[in-house]
CSV table of C-alpha atoms in Angstrom, one decimal:
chain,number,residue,atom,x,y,z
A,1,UNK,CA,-9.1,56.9,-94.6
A,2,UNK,CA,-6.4,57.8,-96.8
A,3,UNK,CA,-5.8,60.8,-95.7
A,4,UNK,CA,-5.9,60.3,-92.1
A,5,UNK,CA,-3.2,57.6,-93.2
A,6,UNK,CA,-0.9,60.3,-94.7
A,7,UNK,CA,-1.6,63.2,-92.2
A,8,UNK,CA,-0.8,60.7,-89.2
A,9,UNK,CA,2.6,59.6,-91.4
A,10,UNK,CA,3.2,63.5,-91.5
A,11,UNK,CA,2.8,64.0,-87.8
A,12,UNK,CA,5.2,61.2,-87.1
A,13,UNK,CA,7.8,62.6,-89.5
A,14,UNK,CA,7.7,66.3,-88.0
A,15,UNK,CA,7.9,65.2,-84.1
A,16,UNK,CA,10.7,63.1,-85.4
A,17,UNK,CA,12.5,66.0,-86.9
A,18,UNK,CA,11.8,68.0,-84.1
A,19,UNK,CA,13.0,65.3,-81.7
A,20,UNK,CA,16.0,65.0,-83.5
A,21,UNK,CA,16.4,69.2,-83.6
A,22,UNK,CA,16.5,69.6,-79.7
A,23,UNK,CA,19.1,66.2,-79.3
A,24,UNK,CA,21.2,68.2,-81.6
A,25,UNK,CA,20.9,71.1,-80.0
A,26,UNK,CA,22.4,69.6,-76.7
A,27,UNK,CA,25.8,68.4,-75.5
A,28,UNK,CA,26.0,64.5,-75.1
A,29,UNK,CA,28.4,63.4,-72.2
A,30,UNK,CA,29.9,60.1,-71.9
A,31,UNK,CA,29.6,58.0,-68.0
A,32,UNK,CA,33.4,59.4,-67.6
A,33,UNK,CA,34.7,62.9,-68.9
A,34,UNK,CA,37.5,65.3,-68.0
A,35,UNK,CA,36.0,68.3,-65.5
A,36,UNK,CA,38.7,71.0,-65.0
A,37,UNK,CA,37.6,72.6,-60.9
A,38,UNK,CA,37.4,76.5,-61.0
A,39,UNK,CA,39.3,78.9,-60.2
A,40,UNK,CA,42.6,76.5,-59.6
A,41,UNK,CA,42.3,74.7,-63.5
A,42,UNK,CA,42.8,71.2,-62.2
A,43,UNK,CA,41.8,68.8,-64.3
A,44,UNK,CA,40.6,65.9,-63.2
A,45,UNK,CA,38.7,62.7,-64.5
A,46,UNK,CA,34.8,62.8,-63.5
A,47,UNK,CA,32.6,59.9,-63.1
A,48,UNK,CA,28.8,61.0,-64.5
A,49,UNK,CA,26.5,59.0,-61.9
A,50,UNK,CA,22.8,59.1,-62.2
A,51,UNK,CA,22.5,56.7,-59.0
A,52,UNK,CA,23.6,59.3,-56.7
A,53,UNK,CA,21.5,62.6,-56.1
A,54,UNK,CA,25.0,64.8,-55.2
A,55,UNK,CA,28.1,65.3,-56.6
A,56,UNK,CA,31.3,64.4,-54.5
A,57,UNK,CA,34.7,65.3,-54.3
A,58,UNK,CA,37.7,63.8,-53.1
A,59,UNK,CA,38.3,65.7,-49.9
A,60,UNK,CA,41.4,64.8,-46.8
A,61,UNK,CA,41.5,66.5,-43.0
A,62,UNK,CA,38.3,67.6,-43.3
A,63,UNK,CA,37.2,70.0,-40.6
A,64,UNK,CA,34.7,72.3,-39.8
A,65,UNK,CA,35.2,75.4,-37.8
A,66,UNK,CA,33.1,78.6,-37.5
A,67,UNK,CA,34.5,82.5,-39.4
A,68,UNK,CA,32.7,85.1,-38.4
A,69,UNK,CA,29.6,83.8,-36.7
A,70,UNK,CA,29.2,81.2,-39.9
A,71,UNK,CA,29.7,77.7,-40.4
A,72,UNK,CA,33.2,77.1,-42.5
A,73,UNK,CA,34.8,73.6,-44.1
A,74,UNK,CA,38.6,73.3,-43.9
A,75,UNK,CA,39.9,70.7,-46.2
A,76,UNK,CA,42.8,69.5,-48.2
A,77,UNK,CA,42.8,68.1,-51.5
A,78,UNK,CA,45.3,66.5,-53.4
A,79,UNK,CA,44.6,65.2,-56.8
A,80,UNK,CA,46.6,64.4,-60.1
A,81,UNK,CA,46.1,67.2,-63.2
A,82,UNK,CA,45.1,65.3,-65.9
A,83,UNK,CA,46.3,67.9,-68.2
A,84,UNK,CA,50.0,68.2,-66.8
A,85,UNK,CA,49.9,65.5,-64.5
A,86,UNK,CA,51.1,67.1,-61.8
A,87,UNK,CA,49.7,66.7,-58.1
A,88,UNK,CA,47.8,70.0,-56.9
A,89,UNK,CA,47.9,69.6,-53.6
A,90,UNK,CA,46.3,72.9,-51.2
A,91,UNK,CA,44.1,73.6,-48.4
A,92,UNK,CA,41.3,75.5,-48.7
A,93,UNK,CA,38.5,77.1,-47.2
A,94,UNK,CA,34.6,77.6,-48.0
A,95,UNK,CA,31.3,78.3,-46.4
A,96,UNK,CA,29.3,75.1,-45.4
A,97,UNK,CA,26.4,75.0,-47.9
A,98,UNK,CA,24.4,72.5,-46.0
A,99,UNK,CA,25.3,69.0,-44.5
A,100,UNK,CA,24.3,65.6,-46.1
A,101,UNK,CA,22.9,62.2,-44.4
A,102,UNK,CA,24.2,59.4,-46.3
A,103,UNK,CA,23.0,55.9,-45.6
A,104,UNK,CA,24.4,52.4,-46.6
A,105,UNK,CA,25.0,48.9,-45.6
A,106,UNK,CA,27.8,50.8,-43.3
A,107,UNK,CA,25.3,52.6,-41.4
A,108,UNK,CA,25.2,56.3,-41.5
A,109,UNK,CA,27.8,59.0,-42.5
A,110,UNK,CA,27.5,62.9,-42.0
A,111,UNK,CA,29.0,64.6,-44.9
A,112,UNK,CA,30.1,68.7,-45.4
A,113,UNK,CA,28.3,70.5,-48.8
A,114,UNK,CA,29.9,72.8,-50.5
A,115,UNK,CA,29.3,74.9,-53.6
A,116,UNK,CA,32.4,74.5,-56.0
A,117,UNK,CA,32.4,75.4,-59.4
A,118,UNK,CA,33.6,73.2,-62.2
A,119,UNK,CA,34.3,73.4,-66.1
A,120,UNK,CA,32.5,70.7,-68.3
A,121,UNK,CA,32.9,71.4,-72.2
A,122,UNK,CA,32.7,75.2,-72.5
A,123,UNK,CA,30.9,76.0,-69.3
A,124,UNK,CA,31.0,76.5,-66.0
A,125,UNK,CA,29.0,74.9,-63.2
A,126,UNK,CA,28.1,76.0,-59.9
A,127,UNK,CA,27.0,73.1,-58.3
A,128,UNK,CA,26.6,71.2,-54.1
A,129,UNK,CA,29.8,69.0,-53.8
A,130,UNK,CA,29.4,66.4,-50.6
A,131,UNK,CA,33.4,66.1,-49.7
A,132,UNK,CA,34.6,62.6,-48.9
A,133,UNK,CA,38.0,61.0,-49.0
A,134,UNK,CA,37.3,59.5,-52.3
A,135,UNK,CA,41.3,57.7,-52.1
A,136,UNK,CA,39.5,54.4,-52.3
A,137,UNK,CA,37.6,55.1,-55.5
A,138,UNK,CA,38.8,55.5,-59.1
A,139,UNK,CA,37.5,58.8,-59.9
A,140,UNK,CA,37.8,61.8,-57.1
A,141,UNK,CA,35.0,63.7,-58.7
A,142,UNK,CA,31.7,61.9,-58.8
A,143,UNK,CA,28.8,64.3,-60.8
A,144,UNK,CA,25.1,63.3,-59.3
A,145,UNK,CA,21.9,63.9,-61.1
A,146,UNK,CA,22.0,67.5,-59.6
A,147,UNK,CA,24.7,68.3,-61.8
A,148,UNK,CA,23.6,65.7,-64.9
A,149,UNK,CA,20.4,68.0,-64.7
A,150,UNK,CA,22.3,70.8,-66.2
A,151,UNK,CA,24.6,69.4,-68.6
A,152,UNK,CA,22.8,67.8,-71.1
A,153,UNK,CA,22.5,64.4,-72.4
A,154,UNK,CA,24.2,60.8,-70.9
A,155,UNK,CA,25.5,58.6,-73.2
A,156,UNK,CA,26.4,55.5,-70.7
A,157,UNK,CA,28.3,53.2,-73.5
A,158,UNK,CA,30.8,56.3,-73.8
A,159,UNK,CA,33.8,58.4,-72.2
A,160,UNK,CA,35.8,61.3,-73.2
A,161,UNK,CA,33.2,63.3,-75.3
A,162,UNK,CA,33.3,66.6,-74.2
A,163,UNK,CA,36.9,68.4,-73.4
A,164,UNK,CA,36.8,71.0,-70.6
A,165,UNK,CA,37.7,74.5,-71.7
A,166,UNK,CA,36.0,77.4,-70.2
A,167,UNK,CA,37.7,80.4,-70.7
A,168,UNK,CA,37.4,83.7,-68.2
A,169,UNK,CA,34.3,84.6,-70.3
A,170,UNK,CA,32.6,81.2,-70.3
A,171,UNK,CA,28.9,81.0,-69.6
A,172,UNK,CA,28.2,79.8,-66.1
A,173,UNK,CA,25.5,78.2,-64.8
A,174,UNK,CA,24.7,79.7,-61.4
A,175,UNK,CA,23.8,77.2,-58.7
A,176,UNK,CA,19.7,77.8,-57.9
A,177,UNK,CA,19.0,77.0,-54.4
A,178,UNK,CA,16.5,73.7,-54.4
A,179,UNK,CA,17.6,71.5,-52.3
């Protein structure tokens, strides 16, 4: 009896350990961090959202048109750097990824998906961004748990743990087509 006692003791204390090895091993993110969108370095303030399945971006004159027999998404953004805090404002351009149903108490809303990628502590993330005029809100990047899946751990009673800074030789994380 004894020594069932002790071995289970022992057993406890190694998954322990090893629990504690692989937390340590990953990066722990707080419910709001910086996120610095590639290739244009804009920093911007992220909100880390398990409730929502995609990330979104803050997205104006959104319009899609059609470039060489494939579907496009013109839109402008216009956001605050954190890091200078100057506005980058630009038009661009991508392909359509796929388009998005959302529905709430407003009834339905079609939404463009684009793949974007975006810098969170020393890597890089390709990842589906729904765009939406985000103006109302108080963060214009919103990461879902498409995203969370990849980064690590959540750590909802904190902000501002991780700093973005992927250099030109920073590991990416490729976006893998599941949808």
């Amino acid at each position: 009896m004894v020594h069932g006692a002790l071995a289970y003791l022992i057993g406890i204390a190694l998954f322990a350990m090893s629990v504690s090895a692989v937390q340590a091993e990953e990066k722990v993110f707080g419910w709001v961090e910086k996120a610095t969108l590639k290739p244009w370095g804009i920093e911007v303030k992220a909100k880390l959202d398990s409730g929502a399945l995609t990330s979104s971006l803050d997205a104006r004159d959104i319009e899609l048109f059609e470039k060489d027999g494939e579907d496009w998404v013109r839109f402008r953004l216009k956001l605050e750097n954190q890091a200078s805090g100057e506005t980058f404002s630009d038009t661009l351009e991508r392909p359509l990824y796929r388009e998005l149903t959302v529905r709430g108490a407003g009834g339905r809303d079609e939404r463009p998906v684009v793949l974007l990628k975006v810098c969170m502590g020393n890597t890089i993330y390709e990842e589906q961004f729904s765009l939406r005029d985000r103006g109302e809100m108080n963060y214009p990047l919103l990461l879902g748990r498409r995203t969370l899946s990849h980064l690590g751990l959540l750590d909802v009673r904190r902000t501002f743990m991780q700093t973005p800074d992927c250099e030109k030789d920073a590991p990416l994380v490729a976006h893998e087509s599941k949808d």
